[in-house]
mmCIF file of C-alpha atoms in Angstrom:
data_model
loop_
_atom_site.group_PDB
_atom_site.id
_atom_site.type_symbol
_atom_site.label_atom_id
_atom_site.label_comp_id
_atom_site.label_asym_id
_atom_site.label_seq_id
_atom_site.Cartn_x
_atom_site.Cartn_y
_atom_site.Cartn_z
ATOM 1 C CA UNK A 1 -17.716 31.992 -87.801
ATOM 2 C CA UNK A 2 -15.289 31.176 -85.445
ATOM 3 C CA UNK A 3 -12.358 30.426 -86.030
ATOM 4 C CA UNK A 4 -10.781 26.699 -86.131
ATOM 5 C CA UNK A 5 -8.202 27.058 -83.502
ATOM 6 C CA UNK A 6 -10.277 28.929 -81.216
ATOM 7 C CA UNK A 7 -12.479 26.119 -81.181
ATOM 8 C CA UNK A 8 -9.890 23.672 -80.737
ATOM 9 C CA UNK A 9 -8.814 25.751 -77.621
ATOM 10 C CA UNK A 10 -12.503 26.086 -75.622
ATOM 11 C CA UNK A 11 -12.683 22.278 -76.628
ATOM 12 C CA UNK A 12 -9.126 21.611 -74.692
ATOM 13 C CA UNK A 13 -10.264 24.194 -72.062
ATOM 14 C CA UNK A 14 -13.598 22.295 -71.318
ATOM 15 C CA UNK A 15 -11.462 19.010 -71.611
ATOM 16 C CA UNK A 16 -9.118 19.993 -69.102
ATOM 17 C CA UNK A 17 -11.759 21.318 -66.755
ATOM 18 C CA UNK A 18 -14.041 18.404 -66.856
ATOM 19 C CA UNK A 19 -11.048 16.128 -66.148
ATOM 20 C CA UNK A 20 -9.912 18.255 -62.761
ATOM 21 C CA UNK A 21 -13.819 18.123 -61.880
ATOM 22 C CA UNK A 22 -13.248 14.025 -62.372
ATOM 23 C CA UNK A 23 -10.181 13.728 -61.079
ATOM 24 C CA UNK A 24 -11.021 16.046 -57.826
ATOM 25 C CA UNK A 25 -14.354 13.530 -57.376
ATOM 26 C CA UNK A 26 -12.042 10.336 -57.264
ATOM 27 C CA UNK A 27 -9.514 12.019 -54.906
ATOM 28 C CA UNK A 28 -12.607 12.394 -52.634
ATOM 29 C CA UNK A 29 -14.128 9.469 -53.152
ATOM 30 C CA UNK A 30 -10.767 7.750 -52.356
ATOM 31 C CA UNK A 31 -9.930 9.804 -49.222
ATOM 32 C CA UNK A 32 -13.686 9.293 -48.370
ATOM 33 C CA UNK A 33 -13.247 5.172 -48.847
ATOM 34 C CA UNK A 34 -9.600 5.586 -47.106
ATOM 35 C CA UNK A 35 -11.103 7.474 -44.111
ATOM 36 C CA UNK A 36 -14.508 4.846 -44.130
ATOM 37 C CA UNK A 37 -11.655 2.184 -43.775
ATOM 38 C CA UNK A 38 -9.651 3.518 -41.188
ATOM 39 C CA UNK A 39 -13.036 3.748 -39.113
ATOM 40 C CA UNK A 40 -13.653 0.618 -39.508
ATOM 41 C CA UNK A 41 -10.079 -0.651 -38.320
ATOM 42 C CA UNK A 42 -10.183 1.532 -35.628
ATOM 43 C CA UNK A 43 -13.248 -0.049 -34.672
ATOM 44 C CA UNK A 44 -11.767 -3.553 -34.670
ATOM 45 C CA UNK A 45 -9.307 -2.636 -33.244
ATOM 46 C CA UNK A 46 -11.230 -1.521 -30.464
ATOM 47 C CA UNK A 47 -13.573 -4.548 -30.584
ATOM 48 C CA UNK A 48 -10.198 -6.970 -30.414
ATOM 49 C CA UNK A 49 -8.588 -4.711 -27.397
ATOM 50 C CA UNK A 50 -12.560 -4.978 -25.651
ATOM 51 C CA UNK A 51 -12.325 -8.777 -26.122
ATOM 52 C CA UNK A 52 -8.315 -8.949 -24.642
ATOM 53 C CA UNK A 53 -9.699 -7.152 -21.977
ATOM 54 C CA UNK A 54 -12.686 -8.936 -21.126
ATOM 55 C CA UNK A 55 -10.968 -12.267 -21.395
ATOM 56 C CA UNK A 56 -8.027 -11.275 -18.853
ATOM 57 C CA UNK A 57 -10.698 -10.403 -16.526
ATOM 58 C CA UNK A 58 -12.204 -13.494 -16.685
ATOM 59 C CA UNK A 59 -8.675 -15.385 -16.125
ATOM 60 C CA UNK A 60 -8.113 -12.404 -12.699
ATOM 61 C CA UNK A 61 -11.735 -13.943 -11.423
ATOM 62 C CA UNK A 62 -10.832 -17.542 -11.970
ATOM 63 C CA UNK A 63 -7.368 -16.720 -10.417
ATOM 64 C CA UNK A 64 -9.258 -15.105 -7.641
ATOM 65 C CA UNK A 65 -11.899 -18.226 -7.429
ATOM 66 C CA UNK A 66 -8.538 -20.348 -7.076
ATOM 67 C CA UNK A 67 -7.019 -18.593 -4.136
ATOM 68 C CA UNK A 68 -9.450 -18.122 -2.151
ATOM 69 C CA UNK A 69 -10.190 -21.570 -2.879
ATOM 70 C CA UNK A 70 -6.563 -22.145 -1.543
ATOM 71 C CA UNK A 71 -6.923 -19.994 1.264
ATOM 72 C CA UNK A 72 -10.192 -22.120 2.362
ATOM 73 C CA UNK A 73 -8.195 -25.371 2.347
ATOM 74 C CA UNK A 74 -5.281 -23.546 4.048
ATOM 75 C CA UNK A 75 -7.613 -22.641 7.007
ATOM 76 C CA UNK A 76 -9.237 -26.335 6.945
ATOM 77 C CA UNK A 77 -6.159 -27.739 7.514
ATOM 78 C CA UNK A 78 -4.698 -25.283 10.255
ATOM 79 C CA UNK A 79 -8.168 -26.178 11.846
ATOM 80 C CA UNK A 80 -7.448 -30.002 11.527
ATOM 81 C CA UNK A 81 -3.779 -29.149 12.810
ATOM 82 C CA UNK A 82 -5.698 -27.339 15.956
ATOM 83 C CA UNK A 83 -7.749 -30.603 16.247
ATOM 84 C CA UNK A 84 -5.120 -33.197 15.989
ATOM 85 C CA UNK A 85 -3.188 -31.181 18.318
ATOM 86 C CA UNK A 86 -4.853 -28.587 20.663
ATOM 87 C CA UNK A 87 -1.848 -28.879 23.240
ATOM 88 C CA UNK A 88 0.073 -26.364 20.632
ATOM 89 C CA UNK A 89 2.912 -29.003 20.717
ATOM 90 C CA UNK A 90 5.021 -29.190 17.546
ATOM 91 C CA UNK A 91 3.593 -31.846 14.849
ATOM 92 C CA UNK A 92 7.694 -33.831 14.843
ATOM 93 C CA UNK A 93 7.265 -34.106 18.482
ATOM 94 C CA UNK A 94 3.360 -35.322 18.056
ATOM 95 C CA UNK A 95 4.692 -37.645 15.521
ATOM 96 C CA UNK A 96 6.915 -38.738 17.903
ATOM 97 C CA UNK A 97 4.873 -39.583 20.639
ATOM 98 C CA UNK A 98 2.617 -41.531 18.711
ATOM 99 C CA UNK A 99 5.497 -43.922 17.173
ATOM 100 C CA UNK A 100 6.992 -44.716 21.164
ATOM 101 C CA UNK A 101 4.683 -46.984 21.674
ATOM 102 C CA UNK A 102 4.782 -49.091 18.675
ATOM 103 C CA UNK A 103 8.643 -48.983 19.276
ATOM 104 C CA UNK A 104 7.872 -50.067 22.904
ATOM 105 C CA UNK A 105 5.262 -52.881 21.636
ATOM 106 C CA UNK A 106 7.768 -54.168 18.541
#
């Protein structure tokens, strides 16, 4: 038969093997879950820059929308300018041709 101790020593052997075998399968499963998370920030992260970026083009088109808007107007009222006064005279002067004759009829 064998021998007591020898026993106890294949029993602590298998013990201690078994437990690296368990203890190597949780440090994988936990670098596996660590790694699975990371993806999955990386991804959001990636979503959330996607979304910044999409939104600040938006605001450039509506800022865009908006000038040339401004730049319309501009040119509608040069063109009244033009109308009101094709001579090319300033408007102060224009201005002041129109109020001489209420000055003269006052």
């Amino acid at each position: 038969m064998v021998s007591r101790p020898v026993v106890l020593v294949f029993l602590l052997v298998v013990l201690i093997v078994t437990s690296q075998f368990e203890w190597k399968q949780q440090l994988v499963n936990e670098l596996e879950s660590k790694a699975c998370n990371q993806k999955h920030v990386s991804s959001r992260e990636e979503l959330v820059k996607d979304q910044i970026i999409f939104a600040q083009e938006k605001m450039i088109q509506k800022l865009n929308n908006f000038i040339q808007n401004l730049q319309q107007q501009l040119l509608q009222c040069r063109g009244n300018n033009r109308t009101v006064n094709p001579s090319g005279t300033s408007l102060t002067s224009y201005i002041s041709e129109i109020q001489r004759p209420r000055m003269i009829d006052d």
